[in-house]
Amino acid sequence: MPKGRLAIGYPNESFVGKGTVFANITKESLRVRMRMNRVNELEEERLQKLTKLMNRDQKVQAVLLQRVMERAERNIEHMRGYREIINNDFKFDNFRTMEHGFRKRLVESPRTARQISLETKIYNGGYQPGYFKHEIKRKIRQADPNVFHRVLKKVLKEQSQKESGEVLDRKMSDMTYYRTLKEKQQMGQFYFKPQVRHLVPLSKEFS
């Protein structure tokens, strides 16, 4: 029997073609695959949303932790400054108002006036941290290494400019010049000892 007639008379017995078992299996397989792809896409979107939420939550937690650490560090610095102030600057033995012959009208500077005002507050209310806000800020600033190095750099720069700006007398003899250097060294104007011995030997009275 010709194959065409077999396909027309018995479609289920053909390997290919509409309505055959192979076509039905292929169609069902394609439908299942499309469904699984859609499910995978939805799960991928859901996973991305969860990942974004987790990342955002981690960033929020990191920011909160950083703020807590900074606040704790500020509190520690505040307590250190407060302890140093009450142990040194405003120790009872160092009170200006306890000095013999103290007179309030004899106050000479604003800093002394503030110290006397704080001592009066201590007499009335004790060592409350709120009284020493400005003093604590100044102590924290003085203890900051960045501020220390900035101030030291400024002082060294001014000193260097002052020393380099000095005009030398061209008629000055070498001996007088070296004696001037030695005098400045003795007065503490040099951080390091000038290395001038190898140039011109000094006499015993200048060595």
PDB file of C-alpha atoms in Angstrom:
ATOM      1  CA  MET A   1       0.000   0.000   0.000  1.00  0.00           C
ATOM      2  CA  PRO A   2       1.390   3.459  -0.855  1.00  0.00           C
ATOM      3  CA  LYS A   3       2.621   5.547   2.069  1.00  0.00           C
ATOM      4  CA  GLY A   4       0.287   8.424   1.231  1.00  0.00           C
ATOM      5  CA  ARG A   5      -2.783   6.268   1.614  1.00  0.00           C
ATOM      6  CA  LEU A   6      -1.444   4.833   4.877  1.00  0.00           C
ATOM      7  CA  ALA A   7      -1.022   8.357   6.289  1.00  0.00           C
ATOM      8  CA  ILE A   8      -4.516   9.335   5.213  1.00  0.00           C
ATOM      9  CA  GLY A   9      -6.241   6.181   6.365  1.00  0.00           C
ATOM     10  CA  TYR A  10      -4.245   5.647   9.564  1.00  0.00           C
ATOM     11  CA  PRO A  11      -2.800   8.993  10.745  1.00  0.00           C
ATOM     12  CA  ASN A  12      -1.744   7.629  14.183  1.00  0.00           C
ATOM     13  CA  GLU A  13       0.494   5.058  12.557  1.00  0.00           C
ATOM     14  CA  SER A  14       2.580   7.735  10.738  1.00  0.00           C
ATOM     15  CA  PHE A  15       5.812   9.051  12.290  1.00  0.00           C
ATOM     16  CA  VAL A  16       5.283  12.698  11.310  1.00  0.00           C
ATOM     17  CA  GLY A  17       2.404  14.953  10.500  1.00  0.00           C
ATOM     18  CA  LYS A  18      -0.466  16.651  12.264  1.00  0.00           C
ATOM     19  CA  GLY A  19      -2.203  14.486  14.831  1.00  0.00           C
ATOM     20  CA  THR A  20       0.571  11.936  15.117  1.00  0.00           C
ATOM     21  CA  VAL A  21       2.003  10.741  18.437  1.00  0.00           C
ATOM     22  CA  PHE A  22       5.393  12.317  17.690  1.00  0.00           C
ATOM     23  CA  ALA A  23       3.791  15.661  16.892  1.00  0.00           C
ATOM     24  CA  ASN A  24       1.718  15.542  20.080  1.00  0.00           C
ATOM     25  CA  ILE A  25       4.783  14.717  22.192  1.00  0.00           C
ATOM     26  CA  THR A  26       6.783  17.487  20.530  1.00  0.00           C
ATOM     27  CA  LYS A  27       3.980  19.983  21.088  1.00  0.00           C
ATOM     28  CA  GLU A  28       3.590  19.012  24.746  1.00  0.00           C
ATOM     29  CA  SER A  29       7.347  19.120  25.279  1.00  0.00           C
ATOM     30  CA  LEU A  30       7.517  22.598  23.753  1.00  0.00           C
ATOM     31  CA  ARG A  31       4.651  23.780  25.950  1.00  0.00           C
ATOM     32  CA  VAL A  32       6.318  22.407  29.088  1.00  0.00           C
ATOM     33  CA  ARG A  33       9.634  23.987  28.097  1.00  0.00           C
ATOM     34  CA  MET A  34       8.021  27.390  27.550  1.00  0.00           C
ATOM     35  CA  ARG A  35       6.286  27.113  30.902  1.00  0.00           C
ATOM     36  CA  MET A  36       9.533  26.207  32.681  1.00  0.00           C
ATOM     37  CA  ASN A  37      11.323  29.088  30.988  1.00  0.00           C
ATOM     38  CA  ARG A  38       8.644  31.455  32.225  1.00  0.00           C
ATOM     39  CA  VAL A  39       8.888  30.024  35.733  1.00  0.00           C
ATOM     40  CA  ASN A  40      12.662  30.438  35.623  1.00  0.00           C
ATOM     41  CA  GLU A  41      12.301  34.051  34.498  1.00  0.00           C
ATOM     42  CA  LEU A  42       9.893  34.793  37.352  1.00  0.00           C
ATOM     43  CA  GLU A  43      12.216  33.126  39.863  1.00  0.00           C
ATOM     44  CA  GLU A  44      15.167  35.073  38.470  1.00  0.00           C
ATOM     45  CA  GLU A  45      13.268  38.342  38.888  1.00  0.00           C
ATOM     46  CA  ARG A  46      12.282  37.343  42.404  1.00  0.00           C
ATOM     47  CA  LEU A  47      15.887  36.455  43.244  1.00  0.00           C
ATOM     48  CA  GLN A  48      17.105  39.793  41.905  1.00  0.00           C
ATOM     49  CA  LYS A  49      14.553  41.656  44.027  1.00  0.00           C
ATOM     50  CA  LEU A  50      15.597  39.710  47.126  1.00  0.00           C
ATOM     51  CA  THR A  51      19.257  40.397  46.362  1.00  0.00           C
ATOM     52  CA  LYS A  52      18.576  44.126  46.032  1.00  0.00           C
ATOM     53  CA  LEU A  53      16.656  44.139  49.308  1.00  0.00           C
ATOM     54  CA  MET A  54      19.466  42.272  51.073  1.00  0.00           C
ATOM     55  CA  ASN A  55      22.120  44.611  49.662  1.00  0.00           C
ATOM     56  CA  ARG A  56      20.120  47.647  50.672  1.00  0.00           C
ATOM     57  CA  ASP A  57      19.606  46.221  54.152  1.00  0.00           C
ATOM     58  CA  GLN A  58      23.339  45.528  54.455  1.00  0.00           C
ATOM     59  CA  LYS A  59      24.152  49.100  53.415  1.00  0.00           C
ATOM     60  CA  VAL A  60      21.671  50.475  55.935  1.00  0.00           C
ATOM     61  CA  GLN A  61      23.134  48.280  58.673  1.00  0.00           C
ATOM     62  CA  ALA A  62      26.670  49.353  57.720  1.00  0.00           C
ATOM     63  CA  VAL A  63      25.702  53.038  57.862  1.00  0.00           C
ATOM     64  CA  LEU A  64      23.984  52.587  61.229  1.00  0.00           C
ATOM     65  CA  LEU A  65      26.983  50.685  62.597  1.00  0.00           C
ATOM     66  CA  GLN A  66      29.343  53.392  61.354  1.00  0.00           C
ATOM     67  CA  ARG A  67      27.247  56.074  63.044  1.00  0.00           C
ATOM     68  CA  VAL A  68      27.168  54.105  66.287  1.00  0.00           C
ATOM     69  CA  MET A  69      30.956  53.642  66.182  1.00  0.00           C
ATOM     70  CA  GLU A  70      31.535  57.330  65.473  1.00  0.00           C
ATOM     71  CA  ARG A  71      29.202  58.326  68.296  1.00  0.00           C
ATOM     72  CA  ALA A  72      30.920  55.921  70.682  1.00  0.00           C
ATOM     73  CA  GLU A  73      34.322  57.280  69.648  1.00  0.00           C
ATOM     74  CA  ARG A  74      33.142  60.853  70.225  1.00  0.00           C
ATOM     75  CA  ASN A  75      31.818  59.889  73.642  1.00  0.00           C
ATOM     76  CA  ILE A  76      35.135  58.262  74.540  1.00  0.00           C
ATOM     77  CA  GLU A  77      37.064  61.358  73.422  1.00  0.00           C
ATOM     78  CA  HIS A  78      34.620  63.526  75.367  1.00  0.00           C
ATOM     79  CA  MET A  79      35.120  61.485  78.531  1.00  0.00           C
ATOM     80  CA  ARG A  80      38.911  61.556  78.133  1.00  0.00           C
ATOM     81  CA  GLY A  81      38.885  65.327  77.746  1.00  0.00           C
ATOM     82  CA  TYR A  82      36.543  65.701  80.713  1.00  0.00           C
ATOM     83  CA  ARG A  83      38.739  63.489  82.895  1.00  0.00           C
ATOM     84  CA  GLU A  84      41.881  65.385  81.925  1.00  0.00           C
ATOM     85  CA  ILE A  85      40.225  68.710  82.692  1.00  0.00           C
ATOM     86  CA  ILE A  86      38.963  67.775  86.151  1.00  0.00           C
ATOM     87  CA  ASN A  87      42.256  66.053  87.027  1.00  0.00           C
ATOM     88  CA  ASN A  88      44.568  68.832  85.823  1.00  0.00           C
ATOM     89  CA  ASP A  89      43.092  72.178  84.779  1.00  0.00           C
ATOM     90  CA  PHE A  90      40.271  72.325  87.310  1.00  0.00           C
ATOM     91  CA  LYS A  91      41.773  70.336  90.115  1.00  0.00           C
ATOM     92  CA  PHE A  92      40.744  71.808  93.452  1.00  0.00           C
ATOM     93  CA  ASP A  93      44.360  72.575  94.351  1.00  0.00           C
ATOM     94  CA  ASN A  94      44.669  74.750  91.211  1.00  0.00           C
ATOM     95  CA  PHE A  95      41.594  76.916  91.793  1.00  0.00           C
ATOM     96  CA  ARG A  96      42.284  80.618  91.355  1.00  0.00           C
ATOM     97  CA  THR A  97      39.579  81.508  93.838  1.00  0.00           C
ATOM     98  CA  MET A  98      41.410  79.534  96.543  1.00  0.00           C
ATOM     99  CA  GLU A  99      44.610  81.551  96.195  1.00  0.00           C
ATOM    100  CA  HIS A 100      45.567  83.779  99.083  1.00  0.00           C
ATOM    101  CA  GLY A 101      44.493  87.371  98.555  1.00  0.00           C
ATOM    102  CA  PHE A 102      42.239  86.613  95.579  1.00  0.00           C
ATOM    103  CA  ARG A 103      40.050  89.494  94.453  1.00  0.00           C
ATOM    104  CA  LYS A 104      37.559  89.108  91.637  1.00  0.00           C
ATOM    105  CA  ARG A 105      38.120  92.668  90.471  1.00  0.00           C
ATOM    106  CA  LEU A 106      41.781  91.868  89.787  1.00  0.00           C
ATOM    107  CA  VAL A 107      40.968  89.543  86.869  1.00  0.00           C
ATOM    108  CA  GLU A 108      43.199  90.443  83.916  1.00  0.00           C
ATOM    109  CA  SER A 109      42.237  88.174  80.986  1.00  0.00           C
ATOM    110  CA  PRO A 110      39.032  86.627  79.578  1.00  0.00           C
ATOM    111  CA  ARG A 111      40.485  83.150  80.082  1.00  0.00           C
ATOM    112  CA  THR A 112      41.021  83.804  83.780  1.00  0.00           C
ATOM    113  CA  ALA A 113      37.519  85.247  84.027  1.00  0.00           C
ATOM    114  CA  ARG A 114      36.050  82.102  82.478  1.00  0.00           C
ATOM    115  CA  GLN A 115      38.048  79.904  84.832  1.00  0.00           C
ATOM    116  CA  ILE A 116      36.740  81.829  87.825  1.00  0.00           C
ATOM    117  CA  SER A 117      33.198  81.555  86.447  1.00  0.00           C
ATOM    118  CA  LEU A 118      33.584  77.780  86.089  1.00  0.00           C
ATOM    119  CA  GLU A 119      35.011  77.496  89.580  1.00  0.00           C
ATOM    120  CA  THR A 120      31.950  79.321  90.898  1.00  0.00           C
ATOM    121  CA  LYS A 121      29.676  76.900  89.020  1.00  0.00           C
ATOM    122  CA  ILE A 122      31.608  73.975  90.499  1.00  0.00           C
ATOM    123  CA  TYR A 123      31.031  75.377  93.984  1.00  0.00           C
ATOM    124  CA  ASN A 124      27.297  75.585  93.302  1.00  0.00           C
ATOM    125  CA  GLY A 125      26.623  72.487  91.165  1.00  0.00           C
ATOM    126  CA  GLY A 126      29.661  70.224  91.238  1.00  0.00           C
ATOM    127  CA  TYR A 127      31.707  68.887  88.328  1.00  0.00           C
ATOM    128  CA  GLN A 128      28.961  68.664  85.717  1.00  0.00           C
ATOM    129  CA  PRO A 129      30.222  67.878  82.182  1.00  0.00           C
ATOM    130  CA  GLY A 130      27.958  70.538  80.706  1.00  0.00           C
ATOM    131  CA  TYR A 131      30.036  73.257  82.332  1.00  0.00           C
ATOM    132  CA  PHE A 132      33.170  72.307  80.379  1.00  0.00           C
ATOM    133  CA  LYS A 133      31.914  72.086  76.774  1.00  0.00           C
ATOM    134  CA  HIS A 134      34.400  74.589  75.342  1.00  0.00           C
ATOM    135  CA  GLU A 135      37.299  73.251  77.402  1.00  0.00           C
ATOM    136  CA  ILE A 136      36.558  69.669  76.330  1.00  0.00           C
ATOM    137  CA  LYS A 137      36.415  70.689  72.661  1.00  0.00           C
ATOM    138  CA  ARG A 138      39.757  72.441  73.030  1.00  0.00           C
ATOM    139  CA  LYS A 139      41.312  69.352  74.653  1.00  0.00           C
ATOM    140  CA  ILE A 140      39.996  67.099  71.879  1.00  0.00           C
ATOM    141  CA  ARG A 141      41.339  69.483  69.257  1.00  0.00           C
ATOM    142  CA  GLN A 142      44.743  69.615  70.941  1.00  0.00           C
ATOM    143  CA  ALA A 143      44.883  65.806  71.079  1.00  0.00           C
ATOM    144  CA  ASP A 144      44.043  65.457  67.381  1.00  0.00           C
ATOM    145  CA  PRO A 145      47.269  64.410  65.563  1.00  0.00           C
ATOM    146  CA  ASN A 146      46.156  66.121  62.352  1.00  0.00           C
ATOM    147  CA  VAL A 147      45.750  69.443  64.141  1.00  0.00           C
ATOM    148  CA  PHE A 148      49.070  68.952  65.941  1.00  0.00           C
ATOM    149  CA  HIS A 149      50.971  68.294  62.710  1.00  0.00           C
ATOM    150  CA  ARG A 150      49.242  71.212  60.972  1.00  0.00           C
ATOM    151  CA  VAL A 151      50.207  73.628  63.754  1.00  0.00           C
ATOM    152  CA  LEU A 152      53.746  72.229  63.928  1.00  0.00           C
ATOM    153  CA  LYS A 153      54.104  72.588  60.157  1.00  0.00           C
ATOM    154  CA  LYS A 154      52.955  76.193  60.363  1.00  0.00           C
ATOM    155  CA  VAL A 155      55.400  76.994  63.185  1.00  0.00           C
ATOM    156  CA  LEU A 156      58.328  75.374  61.378  1.00  0.00           C
ATOM    157  CA  LYS A 157      57.425  77.166  58.168  1.00  0.00           C
ATOM    158  CA  GLU A 158      57.321  80.551  59.906  1.00  0.00           C
ATOM    159  CA  GLN A 159      60.624  79.867  61.637  1.00  0.00           C
ATOM    160  CA  SER A 160      62.236  78.760  58.382  1.00  0.00           C
ATOM    161  CA  GLN A 161      60.984  81.859  56.578  1.00  0.00           C
ATOM    162  CA  LYS A 162      62.285  84.036  59.383  1.00  0.00           C
ATOM    163  CA  GLU A 163      65.720  82.433  59.331  1.00  0.00           C
ATOM    164  CA  SER A 164      65.969  82.424  55.538  1.00  0.00           C
ATOM    165  CA  GLY A 165      64.841  86.041  55.386  1.00  0.00           C
ATOM    166  CA  GLU A 166      67.761  87.321  57.419  1.00  0.00           C
ATOM    167  CA  VAL A 167      70.095  89.515  55.396  1.00  0.00           C
ATOM    168  CA  LEU A 168      73.758  88.711  55.883  1.00  0.00           C
ATOM    169  CA  ASP A 169      76.338  91.436  56.096  1.00  0.00           C
ATOM    170  CA  ARG A 170      78.766  90.830  53.240  1.00  0.00           C
ATOM    171  CA  LYS A 171      81.495  92.680  55.117  1.00  0.00           C
ATOM    172  CA  MET A 172      81.214  90.269  58.056  1.00  0.00           C
ATOM    173  CA  SER A 173      84.240  88.077  58.547  1.00  0.00           C
ATOM    174  CA  ASP A 174      84.004  84.299  58.653  1.00  0.00           C
ATOM    175  CA  MET A 175      84.934  84.207  62.318  1.00  0.00           C
ATOM    176  CA  THR A 176      82.177  86.681  63.205  1.00  0.00           C
ATOM    177  CA  TYR A 177      79.658  84.707  61.151  1.00  0.00           C
ATOM    178  CA  TYR A 178      80.499  81.431  62.912  1.00  0.00           C
ATOM    179  CA  ARG A 179      80.389  83.149  66.274  1.00  0.00           C
ATOM    180  CA  THR A 180      76.904  84.434  65.438  1.00  0.00           C
ATOM    181  CA  LEU A 181      75.802  80.911  64.555  1.00  0.00           C
ATOM    182  CA  LYS A 182      77.190  79.607  67.836  1.00  0.00           C
ATOM    183  CA  GLU A 183      75.384  82.306  69.797  1.00  0.00           C
ATOM    184  CA  LYS A 184      72.100  81.420  68.102  1.00  0.00           C
ATOM    185  CA  GLN A 185      72.726  77.783  68.857  1.00  0.00           C
ATOM    186  CA  GLN A 186      73.257  78.555  72.528  1.00  0.00           C
ATOM    187  CA  MET A 187      70.041  80.599  72.611  1.00  0.00           C
ATOM    188  CA  GLY A 188      68.121  77.616  71.236  1.00  0.00           C
ATOM    189  CA  GLN A 189      67.326  79.059  67.831  1.00  0.00           C
ATOM    190  CA  PHE A 190      68.610  75.959  66.036  1.00  0.00           C
ATOM    191  CA  TYR A 191      67.104  72.489  66.233  1.00  0.00           C
ATOM    192  CA  PHE A 192      70.338  70.924  64.981  1.00  0.00           C
ATOM    193  CA  LYS A 193      73.949  71.757  65.619  1.00  0.00           C
ATOM    194  CA  PRO A 194      75.431  73.725  62.683  1.00  0.00           C
ATOM    195  CA  GLN A 195      78.109  71.708  60.909  1.00  0.00           C
ATOM    196  CA  VAL A 196      80.671  74.449  60.317  1.00  0.00           C
ATOM    197  CA  ARG A 197      83.784  73.003  61.965  1.00  0.00           C
ATOM    198  CA  HIS A 198      84.986  71.420  58.760  1.00  0.00           C
ATOM    199  CA  LEU A 199      84.979  74.789  56.959  1.00  0.00           C
ATOM    200  CA  VAL A 200      87.039  77.045  59.168  1.00  0.00           C
ATOM    201  CA  PRO A 201      88.604  75.919  62.455  1.00  0.00           C
ATOM    202  CA  LEU A 202      87.399  77.887  65.454  1.00  0.00           C
ATOM    203  CA  SER A 203      89.657  79.164  68.157  1.00  0.00           C
ATOM    204  CA  LYS A 204      89.488  77.729  71.660  1.00  0.00           C
ATOM    205  CA  GLU A 205      87.487  80.640  73.011  1.00  0.00           C
ATOM    206  CA  PHE A 206      84.639  79.923  70.537  1.00  0.00           C
ATOM    207  CA  SER A 207      84.740  76.102  70.658  1.00  0.00           C
TER     208      SER A 207
END
